[in-house]
Structures are given as C-alpha cells and as structure tokens.
Coordinates of C-alpha atoms in Angstrom, one line a residue:
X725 CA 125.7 145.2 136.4
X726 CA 129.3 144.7 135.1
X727 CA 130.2 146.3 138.4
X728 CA 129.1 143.0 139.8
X729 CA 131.5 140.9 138.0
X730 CA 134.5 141.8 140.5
X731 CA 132.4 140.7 143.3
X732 CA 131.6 137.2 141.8
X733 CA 135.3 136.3 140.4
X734 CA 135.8 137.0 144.4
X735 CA 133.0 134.9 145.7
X736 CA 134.7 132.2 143.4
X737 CA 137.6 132.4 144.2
X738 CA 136.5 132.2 147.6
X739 CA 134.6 128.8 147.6
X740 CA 137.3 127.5 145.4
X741 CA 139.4 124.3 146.4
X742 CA 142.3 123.1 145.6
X743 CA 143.8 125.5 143.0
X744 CA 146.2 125.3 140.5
X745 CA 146.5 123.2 137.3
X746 CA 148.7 120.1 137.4
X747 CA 151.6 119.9 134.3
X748 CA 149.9 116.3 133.7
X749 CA 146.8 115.3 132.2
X750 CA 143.9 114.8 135.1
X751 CA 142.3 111.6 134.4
X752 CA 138.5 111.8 134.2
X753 CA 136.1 111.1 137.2
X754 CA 135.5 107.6 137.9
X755 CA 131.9 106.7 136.8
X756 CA 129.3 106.0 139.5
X757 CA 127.3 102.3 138.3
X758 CA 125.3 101.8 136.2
X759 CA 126.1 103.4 132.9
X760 CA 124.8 102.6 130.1
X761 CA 126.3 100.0 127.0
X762 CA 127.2 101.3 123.6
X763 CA 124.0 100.4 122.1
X764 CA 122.0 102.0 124.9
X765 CA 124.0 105.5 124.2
X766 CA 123.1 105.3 120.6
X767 CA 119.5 104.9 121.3
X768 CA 119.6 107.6 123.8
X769 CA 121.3 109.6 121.6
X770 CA 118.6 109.5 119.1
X771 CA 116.1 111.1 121.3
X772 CA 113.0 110.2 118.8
X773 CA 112.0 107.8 117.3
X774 CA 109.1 107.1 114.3
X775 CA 106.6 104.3 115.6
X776 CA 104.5 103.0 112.2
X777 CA 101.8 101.1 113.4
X778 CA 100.4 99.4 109.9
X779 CA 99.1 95.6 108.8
X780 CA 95.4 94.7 108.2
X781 CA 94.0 96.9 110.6
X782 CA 94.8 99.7 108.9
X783 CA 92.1 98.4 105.7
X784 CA 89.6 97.1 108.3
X785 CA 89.0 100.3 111.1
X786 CA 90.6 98.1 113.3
X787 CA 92.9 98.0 116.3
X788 CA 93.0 94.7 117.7
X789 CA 92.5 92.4 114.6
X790 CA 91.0 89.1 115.2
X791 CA 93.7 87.4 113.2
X792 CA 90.9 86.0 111.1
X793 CA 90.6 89.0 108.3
X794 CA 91.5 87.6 105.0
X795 CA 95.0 88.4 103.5
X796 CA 93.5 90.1 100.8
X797 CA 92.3 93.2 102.7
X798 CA 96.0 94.0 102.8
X799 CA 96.3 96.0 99.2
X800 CA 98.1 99.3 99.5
X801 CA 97.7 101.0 96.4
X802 CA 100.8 103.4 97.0
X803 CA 103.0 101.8 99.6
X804 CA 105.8 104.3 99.8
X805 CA 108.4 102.9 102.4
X806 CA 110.7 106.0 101.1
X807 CA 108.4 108.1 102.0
X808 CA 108.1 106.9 105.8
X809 CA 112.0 107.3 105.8
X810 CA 112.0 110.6 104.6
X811 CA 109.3 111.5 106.7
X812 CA 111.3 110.3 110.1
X813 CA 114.6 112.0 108.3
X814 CA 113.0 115.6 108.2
X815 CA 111.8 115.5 111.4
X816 CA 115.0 114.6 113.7
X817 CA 114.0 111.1 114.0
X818 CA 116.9 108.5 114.5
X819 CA 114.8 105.3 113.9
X820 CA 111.5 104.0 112.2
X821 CA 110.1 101.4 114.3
X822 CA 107.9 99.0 112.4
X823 CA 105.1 96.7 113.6
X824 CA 106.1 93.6 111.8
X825 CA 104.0 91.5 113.3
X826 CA 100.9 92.9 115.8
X827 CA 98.4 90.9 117.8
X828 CA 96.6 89.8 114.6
X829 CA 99.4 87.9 113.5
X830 CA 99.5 89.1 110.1
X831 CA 103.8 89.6 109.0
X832 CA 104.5 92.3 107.2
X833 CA 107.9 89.9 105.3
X834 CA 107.3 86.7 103.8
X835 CA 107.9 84.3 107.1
X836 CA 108.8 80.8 106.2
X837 CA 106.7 79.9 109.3
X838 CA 103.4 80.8 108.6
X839 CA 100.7 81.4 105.7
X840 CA 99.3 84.3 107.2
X841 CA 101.6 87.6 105.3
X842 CA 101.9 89.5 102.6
X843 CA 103.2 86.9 100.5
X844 CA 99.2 85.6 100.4
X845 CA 98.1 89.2 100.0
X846 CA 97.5 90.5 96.4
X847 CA 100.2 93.6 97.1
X848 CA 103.0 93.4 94.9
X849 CA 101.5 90.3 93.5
X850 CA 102.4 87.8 96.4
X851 CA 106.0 88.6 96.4
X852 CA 106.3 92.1 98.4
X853 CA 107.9 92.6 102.1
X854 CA 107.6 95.5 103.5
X855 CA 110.0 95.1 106.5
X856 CA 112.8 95.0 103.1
X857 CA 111.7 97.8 101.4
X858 CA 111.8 99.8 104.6
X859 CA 115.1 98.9 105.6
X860 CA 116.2 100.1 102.1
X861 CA 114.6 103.0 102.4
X862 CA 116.0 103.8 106.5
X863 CA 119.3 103.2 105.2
X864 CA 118.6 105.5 102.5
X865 CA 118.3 108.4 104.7
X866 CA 120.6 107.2 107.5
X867 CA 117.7 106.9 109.8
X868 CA 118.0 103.3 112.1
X869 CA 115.4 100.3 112.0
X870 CA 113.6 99.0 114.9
X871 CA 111.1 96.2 114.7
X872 CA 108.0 95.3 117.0
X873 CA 107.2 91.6 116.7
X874 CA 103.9 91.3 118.8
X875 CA 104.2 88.4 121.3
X876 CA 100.5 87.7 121.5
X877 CA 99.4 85.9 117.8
X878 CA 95.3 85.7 117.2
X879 CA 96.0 83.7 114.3
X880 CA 98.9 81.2 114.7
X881 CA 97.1 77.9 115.8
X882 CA 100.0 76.9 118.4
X883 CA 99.6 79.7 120.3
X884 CA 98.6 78.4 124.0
X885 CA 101.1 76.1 123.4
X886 CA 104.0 76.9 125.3
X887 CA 106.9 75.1 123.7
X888 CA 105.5 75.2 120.2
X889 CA 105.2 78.5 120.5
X890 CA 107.8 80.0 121.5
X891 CA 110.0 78.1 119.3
X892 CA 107.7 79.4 116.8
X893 CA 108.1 83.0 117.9
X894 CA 111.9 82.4 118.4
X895 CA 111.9 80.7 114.6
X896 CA 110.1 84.2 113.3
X897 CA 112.2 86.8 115.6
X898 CA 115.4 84.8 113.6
X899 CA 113.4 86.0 110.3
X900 CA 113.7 89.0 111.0
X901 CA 117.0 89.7 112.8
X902 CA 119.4 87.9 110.2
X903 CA 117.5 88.9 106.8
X904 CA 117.9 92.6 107.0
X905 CA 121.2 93.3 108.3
X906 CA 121.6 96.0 111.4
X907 CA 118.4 96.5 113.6
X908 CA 118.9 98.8 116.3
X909 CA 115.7 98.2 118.5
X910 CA 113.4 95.3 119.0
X911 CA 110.3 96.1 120.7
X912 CA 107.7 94.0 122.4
X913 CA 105.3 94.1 125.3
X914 CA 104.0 91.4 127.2
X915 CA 100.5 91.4 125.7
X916 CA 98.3 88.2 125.7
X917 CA 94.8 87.4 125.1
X918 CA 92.2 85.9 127.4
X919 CA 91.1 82.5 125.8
X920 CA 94.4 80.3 126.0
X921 CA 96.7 80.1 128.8
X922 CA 100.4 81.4 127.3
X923 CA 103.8 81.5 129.0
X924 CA 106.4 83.8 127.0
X925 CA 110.1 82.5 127.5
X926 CA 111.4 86.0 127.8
X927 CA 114.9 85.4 128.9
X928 CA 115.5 82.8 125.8
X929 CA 114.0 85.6 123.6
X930 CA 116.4 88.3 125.0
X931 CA 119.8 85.9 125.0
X932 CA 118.6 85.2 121.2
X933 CA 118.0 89.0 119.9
X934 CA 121.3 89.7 121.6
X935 CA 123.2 86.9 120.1
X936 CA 121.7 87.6 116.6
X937 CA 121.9 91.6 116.7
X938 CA 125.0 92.8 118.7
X939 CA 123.9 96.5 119.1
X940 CA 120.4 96.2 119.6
X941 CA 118.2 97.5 122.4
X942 CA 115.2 95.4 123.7
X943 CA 112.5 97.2 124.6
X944 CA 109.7 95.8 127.4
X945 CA 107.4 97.1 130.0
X946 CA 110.5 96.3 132.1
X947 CA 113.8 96.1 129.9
X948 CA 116.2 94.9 130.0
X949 CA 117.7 97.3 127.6
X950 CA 115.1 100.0 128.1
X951 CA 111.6 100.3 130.0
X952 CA 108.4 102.0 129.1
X953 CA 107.4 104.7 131.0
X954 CA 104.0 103.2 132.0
X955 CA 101.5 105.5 130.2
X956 CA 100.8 105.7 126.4
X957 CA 100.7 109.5 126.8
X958 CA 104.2 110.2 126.5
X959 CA 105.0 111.5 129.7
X960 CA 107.6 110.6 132.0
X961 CA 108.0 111.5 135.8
X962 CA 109.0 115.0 136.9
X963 CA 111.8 113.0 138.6
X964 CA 112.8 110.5 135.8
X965 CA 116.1 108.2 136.8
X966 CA 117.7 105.8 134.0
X967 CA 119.1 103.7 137.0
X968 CA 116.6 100.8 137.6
X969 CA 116.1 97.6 139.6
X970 CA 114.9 95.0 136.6
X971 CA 114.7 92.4 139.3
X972 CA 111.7 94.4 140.8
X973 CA 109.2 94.3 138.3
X974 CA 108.3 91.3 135.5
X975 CA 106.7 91.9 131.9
X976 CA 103.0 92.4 132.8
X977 CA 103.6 93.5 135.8
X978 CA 105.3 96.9 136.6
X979 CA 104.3 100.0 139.1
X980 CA 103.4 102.9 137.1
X981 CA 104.9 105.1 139.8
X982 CA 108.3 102.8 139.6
X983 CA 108.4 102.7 136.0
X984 CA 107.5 106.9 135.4
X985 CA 110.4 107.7 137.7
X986 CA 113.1 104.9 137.6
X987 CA 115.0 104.4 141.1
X988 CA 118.0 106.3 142.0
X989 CA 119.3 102.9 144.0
X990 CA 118.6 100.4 140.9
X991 CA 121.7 98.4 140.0
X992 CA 121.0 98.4 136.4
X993 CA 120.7 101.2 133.2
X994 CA 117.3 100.8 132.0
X995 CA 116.2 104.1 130.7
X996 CA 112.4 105.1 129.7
X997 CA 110.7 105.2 126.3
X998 CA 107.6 107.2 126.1
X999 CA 104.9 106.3 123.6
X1000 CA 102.7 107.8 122.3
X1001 CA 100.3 108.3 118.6
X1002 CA 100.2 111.4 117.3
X1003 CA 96.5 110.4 116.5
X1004 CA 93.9 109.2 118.9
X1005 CA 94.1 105.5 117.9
X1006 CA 97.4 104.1 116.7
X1007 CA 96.4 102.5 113.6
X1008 CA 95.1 104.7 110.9
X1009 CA 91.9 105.7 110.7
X1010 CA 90.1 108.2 108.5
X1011 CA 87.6 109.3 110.7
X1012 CA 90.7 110.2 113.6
X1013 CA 92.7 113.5 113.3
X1014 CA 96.5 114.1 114.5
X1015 CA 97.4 116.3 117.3
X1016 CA 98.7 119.7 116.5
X1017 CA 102.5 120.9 116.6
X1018 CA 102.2 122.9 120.0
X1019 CA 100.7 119.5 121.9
X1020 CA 103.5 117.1 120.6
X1021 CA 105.8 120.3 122.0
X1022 CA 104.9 119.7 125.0
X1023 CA 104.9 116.2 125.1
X1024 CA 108.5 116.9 123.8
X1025 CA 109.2 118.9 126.7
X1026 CA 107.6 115.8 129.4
X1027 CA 109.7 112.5 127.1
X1028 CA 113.1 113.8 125.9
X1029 CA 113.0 116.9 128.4
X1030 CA 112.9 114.0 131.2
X1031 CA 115.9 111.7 130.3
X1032 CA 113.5 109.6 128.3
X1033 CA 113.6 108.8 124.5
X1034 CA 109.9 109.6 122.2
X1035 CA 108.7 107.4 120.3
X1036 CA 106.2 108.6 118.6
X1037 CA 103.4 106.7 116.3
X1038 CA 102.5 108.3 112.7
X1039 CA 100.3 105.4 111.1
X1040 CA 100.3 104.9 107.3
X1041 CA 97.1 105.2 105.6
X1042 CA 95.2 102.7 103.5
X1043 CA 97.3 104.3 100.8
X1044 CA 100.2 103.1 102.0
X1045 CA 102.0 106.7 103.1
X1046 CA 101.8 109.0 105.8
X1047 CA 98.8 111.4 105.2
X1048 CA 99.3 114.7 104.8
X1049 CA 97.9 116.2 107.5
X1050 CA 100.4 114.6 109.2
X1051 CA 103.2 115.1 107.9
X1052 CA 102.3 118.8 108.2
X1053 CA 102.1 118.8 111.9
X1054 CA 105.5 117.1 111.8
X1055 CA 106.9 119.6 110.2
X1056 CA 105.8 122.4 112.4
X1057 CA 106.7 120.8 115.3
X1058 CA 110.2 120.6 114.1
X1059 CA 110.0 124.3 112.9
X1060 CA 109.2 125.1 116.6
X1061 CA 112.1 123.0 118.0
X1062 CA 114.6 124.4 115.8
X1063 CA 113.0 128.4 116.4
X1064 CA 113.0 127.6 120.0
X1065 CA 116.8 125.8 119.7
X1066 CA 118.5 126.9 117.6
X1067 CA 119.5 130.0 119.4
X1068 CA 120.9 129.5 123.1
X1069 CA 121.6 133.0 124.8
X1070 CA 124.4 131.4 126.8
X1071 CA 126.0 129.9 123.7
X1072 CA 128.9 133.5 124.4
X1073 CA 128.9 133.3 127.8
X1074 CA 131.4 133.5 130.1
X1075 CA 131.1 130.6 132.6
X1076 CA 132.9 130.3 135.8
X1077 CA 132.7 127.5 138.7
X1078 CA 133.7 127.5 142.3
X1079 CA 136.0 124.5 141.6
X1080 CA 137.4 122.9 138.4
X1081 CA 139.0 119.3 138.9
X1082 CA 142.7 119.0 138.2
X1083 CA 142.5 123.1 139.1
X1084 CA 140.9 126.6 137.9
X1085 CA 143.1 126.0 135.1
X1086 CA 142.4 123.0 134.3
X1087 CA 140.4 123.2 130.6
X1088 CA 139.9 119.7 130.5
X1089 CA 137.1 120.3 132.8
X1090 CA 136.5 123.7 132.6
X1091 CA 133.3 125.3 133.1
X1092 CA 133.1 126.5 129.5
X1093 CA 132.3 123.0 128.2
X1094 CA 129.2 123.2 129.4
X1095 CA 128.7 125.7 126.1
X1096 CA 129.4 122.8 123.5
X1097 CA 126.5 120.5 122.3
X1098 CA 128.5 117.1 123.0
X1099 CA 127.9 114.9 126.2
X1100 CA 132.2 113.8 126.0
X1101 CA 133.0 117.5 127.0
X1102 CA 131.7 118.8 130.5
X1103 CA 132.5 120.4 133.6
X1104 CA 133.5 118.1 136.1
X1105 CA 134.0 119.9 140.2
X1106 CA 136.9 119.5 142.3
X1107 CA 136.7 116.4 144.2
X1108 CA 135.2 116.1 147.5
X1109 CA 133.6 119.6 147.8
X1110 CA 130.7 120.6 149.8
X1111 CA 129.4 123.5 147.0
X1112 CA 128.2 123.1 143.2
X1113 CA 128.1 126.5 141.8
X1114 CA 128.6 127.5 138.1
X1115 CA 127.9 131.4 137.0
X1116 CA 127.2 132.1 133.5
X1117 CA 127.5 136.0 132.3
X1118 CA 125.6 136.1 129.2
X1119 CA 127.0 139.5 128.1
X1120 CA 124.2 141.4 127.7
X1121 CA 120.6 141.1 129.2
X1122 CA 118.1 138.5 127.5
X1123 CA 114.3 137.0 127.8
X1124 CA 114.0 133.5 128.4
X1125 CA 111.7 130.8 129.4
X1126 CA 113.2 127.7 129.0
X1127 CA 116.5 125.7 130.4
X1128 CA 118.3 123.1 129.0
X1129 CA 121.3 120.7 131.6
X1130 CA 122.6 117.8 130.4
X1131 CA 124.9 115.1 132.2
X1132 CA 127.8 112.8 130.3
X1133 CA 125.6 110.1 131.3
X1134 CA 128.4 107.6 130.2
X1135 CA 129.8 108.4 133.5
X1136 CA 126.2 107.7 135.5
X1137 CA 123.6 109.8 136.3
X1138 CA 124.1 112.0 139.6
X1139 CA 122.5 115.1 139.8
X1140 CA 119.4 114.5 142.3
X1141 CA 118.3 117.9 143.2
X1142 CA 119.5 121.8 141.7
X1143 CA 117.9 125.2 141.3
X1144 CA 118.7 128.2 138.6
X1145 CA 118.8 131.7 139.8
X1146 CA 119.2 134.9 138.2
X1147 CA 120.2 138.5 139.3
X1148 CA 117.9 141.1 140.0
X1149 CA 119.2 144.4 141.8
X1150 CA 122.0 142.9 142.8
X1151 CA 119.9 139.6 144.6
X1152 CA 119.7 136.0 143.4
X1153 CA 116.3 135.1 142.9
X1154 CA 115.6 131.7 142.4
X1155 CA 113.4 130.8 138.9
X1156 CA 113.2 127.1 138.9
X1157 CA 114.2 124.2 141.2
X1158 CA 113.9 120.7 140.1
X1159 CA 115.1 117.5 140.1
X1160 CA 117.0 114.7 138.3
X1161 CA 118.6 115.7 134.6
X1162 CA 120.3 112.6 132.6
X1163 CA 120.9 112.8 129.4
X1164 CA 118.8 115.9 129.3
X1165 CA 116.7 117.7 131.2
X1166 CA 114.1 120.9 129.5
X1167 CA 112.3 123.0 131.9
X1168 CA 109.5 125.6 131.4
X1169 CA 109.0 129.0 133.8
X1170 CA 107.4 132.4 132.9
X1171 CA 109.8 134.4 130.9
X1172 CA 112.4 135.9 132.8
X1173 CA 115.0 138.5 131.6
X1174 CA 118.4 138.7 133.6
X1175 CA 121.8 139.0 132.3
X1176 CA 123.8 136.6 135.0
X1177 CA 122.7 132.9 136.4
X1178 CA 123.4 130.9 138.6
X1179 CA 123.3 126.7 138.3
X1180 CA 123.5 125.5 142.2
X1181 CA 123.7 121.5 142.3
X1182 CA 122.2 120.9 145.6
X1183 CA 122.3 117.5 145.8
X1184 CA 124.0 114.3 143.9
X1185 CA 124.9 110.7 143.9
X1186 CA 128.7 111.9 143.5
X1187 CA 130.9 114.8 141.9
X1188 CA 128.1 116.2 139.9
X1189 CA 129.3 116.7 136.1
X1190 CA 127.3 118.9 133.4
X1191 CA 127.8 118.4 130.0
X1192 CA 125.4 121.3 128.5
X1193 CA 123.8 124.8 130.1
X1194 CA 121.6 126.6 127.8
X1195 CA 118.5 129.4 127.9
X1196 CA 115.8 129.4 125.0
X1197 CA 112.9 131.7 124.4
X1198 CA 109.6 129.4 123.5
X1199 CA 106.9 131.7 122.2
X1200 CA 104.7 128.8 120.9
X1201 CA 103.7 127.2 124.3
X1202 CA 100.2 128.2 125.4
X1203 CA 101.6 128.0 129.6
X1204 CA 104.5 128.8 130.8
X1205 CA 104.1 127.5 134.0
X1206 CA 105.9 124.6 136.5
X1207 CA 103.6 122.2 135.6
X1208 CA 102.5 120.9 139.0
X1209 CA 105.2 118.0 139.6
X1210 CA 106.2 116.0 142.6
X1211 CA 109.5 116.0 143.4
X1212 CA 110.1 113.4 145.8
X1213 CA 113.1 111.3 145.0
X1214 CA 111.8 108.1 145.1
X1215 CA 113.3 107.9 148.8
X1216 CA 113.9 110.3 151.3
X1217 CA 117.2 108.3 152.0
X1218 CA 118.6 109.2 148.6
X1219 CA 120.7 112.4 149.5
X1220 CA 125.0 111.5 149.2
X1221 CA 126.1 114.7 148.8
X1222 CA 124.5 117.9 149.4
X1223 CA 125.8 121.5 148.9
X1224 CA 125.1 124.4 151.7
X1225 CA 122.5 125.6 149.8
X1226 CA 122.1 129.6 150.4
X1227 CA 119.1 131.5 150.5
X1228 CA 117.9 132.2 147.0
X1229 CA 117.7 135.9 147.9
X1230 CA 120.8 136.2 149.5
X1231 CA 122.6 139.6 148.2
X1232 CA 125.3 139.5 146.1
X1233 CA 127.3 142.1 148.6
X1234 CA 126.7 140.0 151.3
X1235 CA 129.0 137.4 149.4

C-alpha cells in the first residue's frame, strides 16, 4: 500500500488550483447566512443536556396533575439538588433543565404571585426553593441552568383570561429570570388545555426573556432560538439542517417532516433539540424502569450525531434524588462514549486536499486541522473549485465502524451531500454516503478495515469547510447497519455547487 502514496500526492497535485501560499495572512471564508448568535453556539456546544421533570406529580403517579393536589403531597424527604448537578456533571451534560412550573401549576420557588408552591408545602418547613438550591448546586459543578415554565396553568384562576394572564405568566417568568442570576435556556411549548379558550402572547414573552437574560436560548416547537425536533423519541432527520424558516410554522402548529429536517433555504438559525425520558413516562414513577446504556447510544447517535442537541429527562424520585438505577445507566452510557471516543484512528494521520485556500501551503487552512477537536480550526478549499476531496493516510491499517465530520458552523452550514471511501486492492470503494453534517454529524456502517480514505463533498451551499474527520470502533451497538434513512434534501432545487463525483470504484491507477 505505501506504494500507493506516490500516486495520490500526484492525483492531488493534479486537481489542485491555484497553488502557492501568499506572504500575507488569507482572511477566512465569508460566512454563508444564517449562523448562529453567541448564545446559540454555547448551547450547541453543550451537546446534552439533563431534563428533570419533578413537582407534585412525582408524589401522586401522575403526569398531567390536575392543579388541584394539595401542597402537602410535595414532601421530599432527601431532596438533593447537588446530587442532580453531579449527576448531569459526570455524564457530559452542560445544563440541568428544570420544570419550574408544569401544567399543574405548582412552582417549584416561592412566587410572589401565587399560593400554590413550595412555600405552602411542608418541605423545608415552608421556606425551601428548589429552583435556588439548584442553581447553587449547577454552579457548583460548572454545569448551566435552564428552566421550563409551563405556559398552560390547571390551577391559576386567571387562566382563560388573556390579558390577566399573560401578565401573570410574564410577572412569574420575571421571578425567575432576575432571582437566580445566569439562565442559559428557557424552555416552553405551546401546551393548553381544553376547557378555557387561551391566547399565549408569545412575542412579548420572547422580547422579555431576551431583555432579562442576554445569553439565553428560548426553546419552542418553533424557536426562535431553537426548535424541537417534533417527536419525544429523540430522533432527528437523517437530513437535519439548523437553517430554518420561523415564519413558516407557529407554536402548536409545526410539520413534523419540516421540523425533523430543518430547511436548507430558511433565512434563520434555529437548530433542533431532541427530547426524550430515559424512562417510559417523564415524571418518576416506581412501577417504570429506565432504558439501558446501548438504547440511549443510539439515540445518541440519531440527536447529537444529526446536528441536534439531547436533552434528555432523568426524573427525581419521591426521595428527592435520581434513583440509582438510573444513575447506573448513565454511567455506562458515558463509559461507552468515552471507549468508543476516546480513540480516533485518524487522530496521526496524514491528511492531504486537492486544494487549500490561500495555497497548498497555506496552514491556516490546511487539511490537518481537520485532526483537532475545535470547530475555530478547519480546512477550508480553494475558492471556486469544482472538486472536494480530502485523503487521510492513517499509517497503518485499522477496524472501524463509525465516522465522525464536523463543520465551523459559525460560518453556516454547507455541506448538502458527501460520501467516504476507502482502499481496497488498489480501488475506492465507497462505505457510506449521506447527507447534511453541522455541527456534527456520527454515522454507523459494518466494520470496515482500510488503511487510506477518502472524504468527497459532493455537494454544498458554498466552499465546503470541515472542522473534524475522525474513525471510531463501537463494539457495543447491537446493528451496525445504515439505518434506513431518506435522503432527500428537503428540495430537489437545493444543489449550488456540486463536485464531479467519480465512480466509487474507479482504480486508483486510472488516476
């Protein structure tokens, strides 16, 4: 095989444009819109976050409370807040998002607007708030705080009330947003009961949370910071776009297919958050058992391996703490993740790209960026070319079943199409085509042994830029298999750019 080499420097050389490096710094591509705000690239970032669904339906075997269970079924005997902190800590999960308020009404702080809290349960004696003590304890372990403040209240007597409500709602999300400092997520859903006729002032609500908390992200069913994905299993689309058309779809009413996918011609960043409860219901209860380590792998691989940020539910007991059984599938699933990533093959490769921008070289751009783990160092192509091909020599042969790409996404998501190919007797052989990537993109095939690859960017929205190329063995997942997907585009329109895309069995000679 290292015969080979001499013939694929030539074939790059070959394809290569424009040449040699410039004495000045290149400036960096220009970004193609949308890209996402600060906030939104911490809370991508993250990539998982801790959903704690807990409040009286927790003591009564509940998951829609009435709103009329008495205050005093609220007694935790142990409430641990530190423990839920440590909990999302341990397992590589950058917020804790709290249900401070669900459909039952019932807040989990002392709200000067209502008598329906913990200050008229007997936990703590009257004076506890659990939205306080787990903001302590987040901070604690340097984990963030999101809050859910339910729009729909079953116990507040003004609800139908348009006006009086949403001031009321607006008086309560204030609460919460200027008594514990930093919040880095609000979430809320446009959920409403039956009996009484309710309009939700959404837009006030947003301009409020935005005024009060300068680096939050909202989450809805359709933004504006960030969408749901439009299931509660955790899975996004095959084809999973963060570029979205908010104007399209209201709270209450989305597309399921528009919301799973995203649209590669929306004019706005509005990535996807997939949720999901690692227990059949998503309060606790004790008849209910969690899902095992290898199934929240794979819903791993179908949230975060599309673009999309987990956020995953682990109720509280009636205790007050996460139950053990839970917190030992937790920590299996993040022994698998770390088995399976902590050990690229590629991570001493030698990489090499028909074009570099600003020249071969260039190592501002340079194909061996894709190595680092950091979305603000990537290749970026020569401008204006016709064929995206990287080649990655991973020194020796190696078994593998699972690839990881990644784009700076700060400069736009662009990759639309791209296959993977490896040699084999001196032929390409293609393992894996797909589509879309974003901030990252994981995909499964059988296992595979080769020793040289090949990342072909078929098609994109401009200069396609890759911020991370990496090969992992999983020896946990049950199929390795590519999981029957779709990969329309959204539109058949979509294509900007497209490569000459050879034959995936073309010989290597023959180049």
């Amino acid at each position: 095989m290292a015969a080979l080499l001499p013939v694929l420097l030539a074939h790059l050389l070959l394809c290569a444009h424009g040449a040699t490096a410039s004495a000045a710094a290149t400036p960096p591509p220009l970004p193609i819109l949308p890209v996402p705000s600060y906030a939104q690239l911490r809370w991508q970032l993250s990539e998982m976050a801790l959903f704690l669904h807990f409040g009286p339906n927790t003591f009564t075997d509940s998951e829609w409370g009435t709103g009329r269970a008495d205050p005093s079924v609220f007694a935790p005997s142990a409430l641990d807040a530190g423990q839920w902190a440590r909990v999302a800590a341990r397992g590589g999960f950058g917020r804790v998002v709290l249900t401070a308020k669900h459909h039952d009404g019932f807040c989990l702080w002392p709200s000067a607007l209502t008598n329906y809290s913990v200050a008229a349960s007997p936990w703590r004696g009257g004076t506890g708030d659990v939205v306080a003590e787990l903001t302590a304890a987040a901070r604690a372990e340097g984990v963030g705080l999101g809050l859910y403040l339910s729009p729909w209240d079953r116990h507040e007597p003004v609800y139908g009330d348009t006006v009086a409500y949403n001031e009321h709602y607006m008086g309560q999300m204030t609460e919460l947003l200027t008594r514990y400092g930093e919040v880095e997520e609000v979430w809320l859903d446009g959920a409403k009961g039956d009996a009484k006729k309710m309009n939700y002032m959404f837009d006030a609500w947003f301009a409020l949370i935005h005024q009060l908390q300068q680096r939050v992200v909202i989450f809805s069913d359709a933004g504006p910071d960030t969408r749901w994905v439009g299931d509660e299993a955790g899975v996004a689309g095959y084809t999973c776009w963060s570029t979205f058309n908010k104007s399209s779809v209201t709270i209450g009413h989305t597309t399921e297919e528009y919301s799973r996918c995203g649209d590669p011609f929306g004019q706005d960043w509005v990535p996807a958050e997939c949720d999901v409860s690692i227990r059949p219901g998503w309060f606790w209860h004790a008849s209910e058992k969690p899902k095992n380590a290898t199934t929240l792998l794979d819903i791993y691989y179908k949230s975060v391996g599309r673009n999309c940020l987990l956020i995953l539910n682990v109720p509280p007991n009636s205790s007050g703490l996460i139950s053990n059984e839970d917190i030992q599938v937790l920590q299996e699933f993040t022994e698998i993740r770390h088995t399976i990533f902590s050990h690229n093959f590629a991570t001493n490769a030698t990489v090499t790209a028909n074009s570099v921008r600003g020249g071969q070289d260039n190592l501002q751009f340079a194909p061996s960026n894709v190595l680092e783990n950091n979305i603000y160092s990537y290749w970026a192509p020569q401008e204006r070319q016709t064929c995206w091909e990287m080649f990655f020599d991973l020194g020796q042969s190696a078994s593998f079943n699972v690839l990881q790409l990644q784009e700076p996404i700060q400069l736009g998501q662009r990759v639309i199409e791209f296959h993977v190919d490896i040699l084999i007797d001196e032929l390409w052989q293609t393992i894996i085509e797909a589509t879309t990537i974003g901030y990252k993109r994981l995909l499964k095939f059988p296992v595979t042994e080769s020793r040289y690859l090949k990342l072909s960017i078929d098609s994109a929205r401009a200069d396609p830029l890759i911020s991370f190329f990496g090969v992992f063995m999983d020896p946990f997942s049950d199929k390795y298999n590519l999981e029957n997907h779709d990969k329309r585009t959204n539109s058949s329109g979509v294509i900007m750019l497209r490569t000459n895309n050879a034959a995936g069995s073309r010989s290597t000679a023959a180049m």
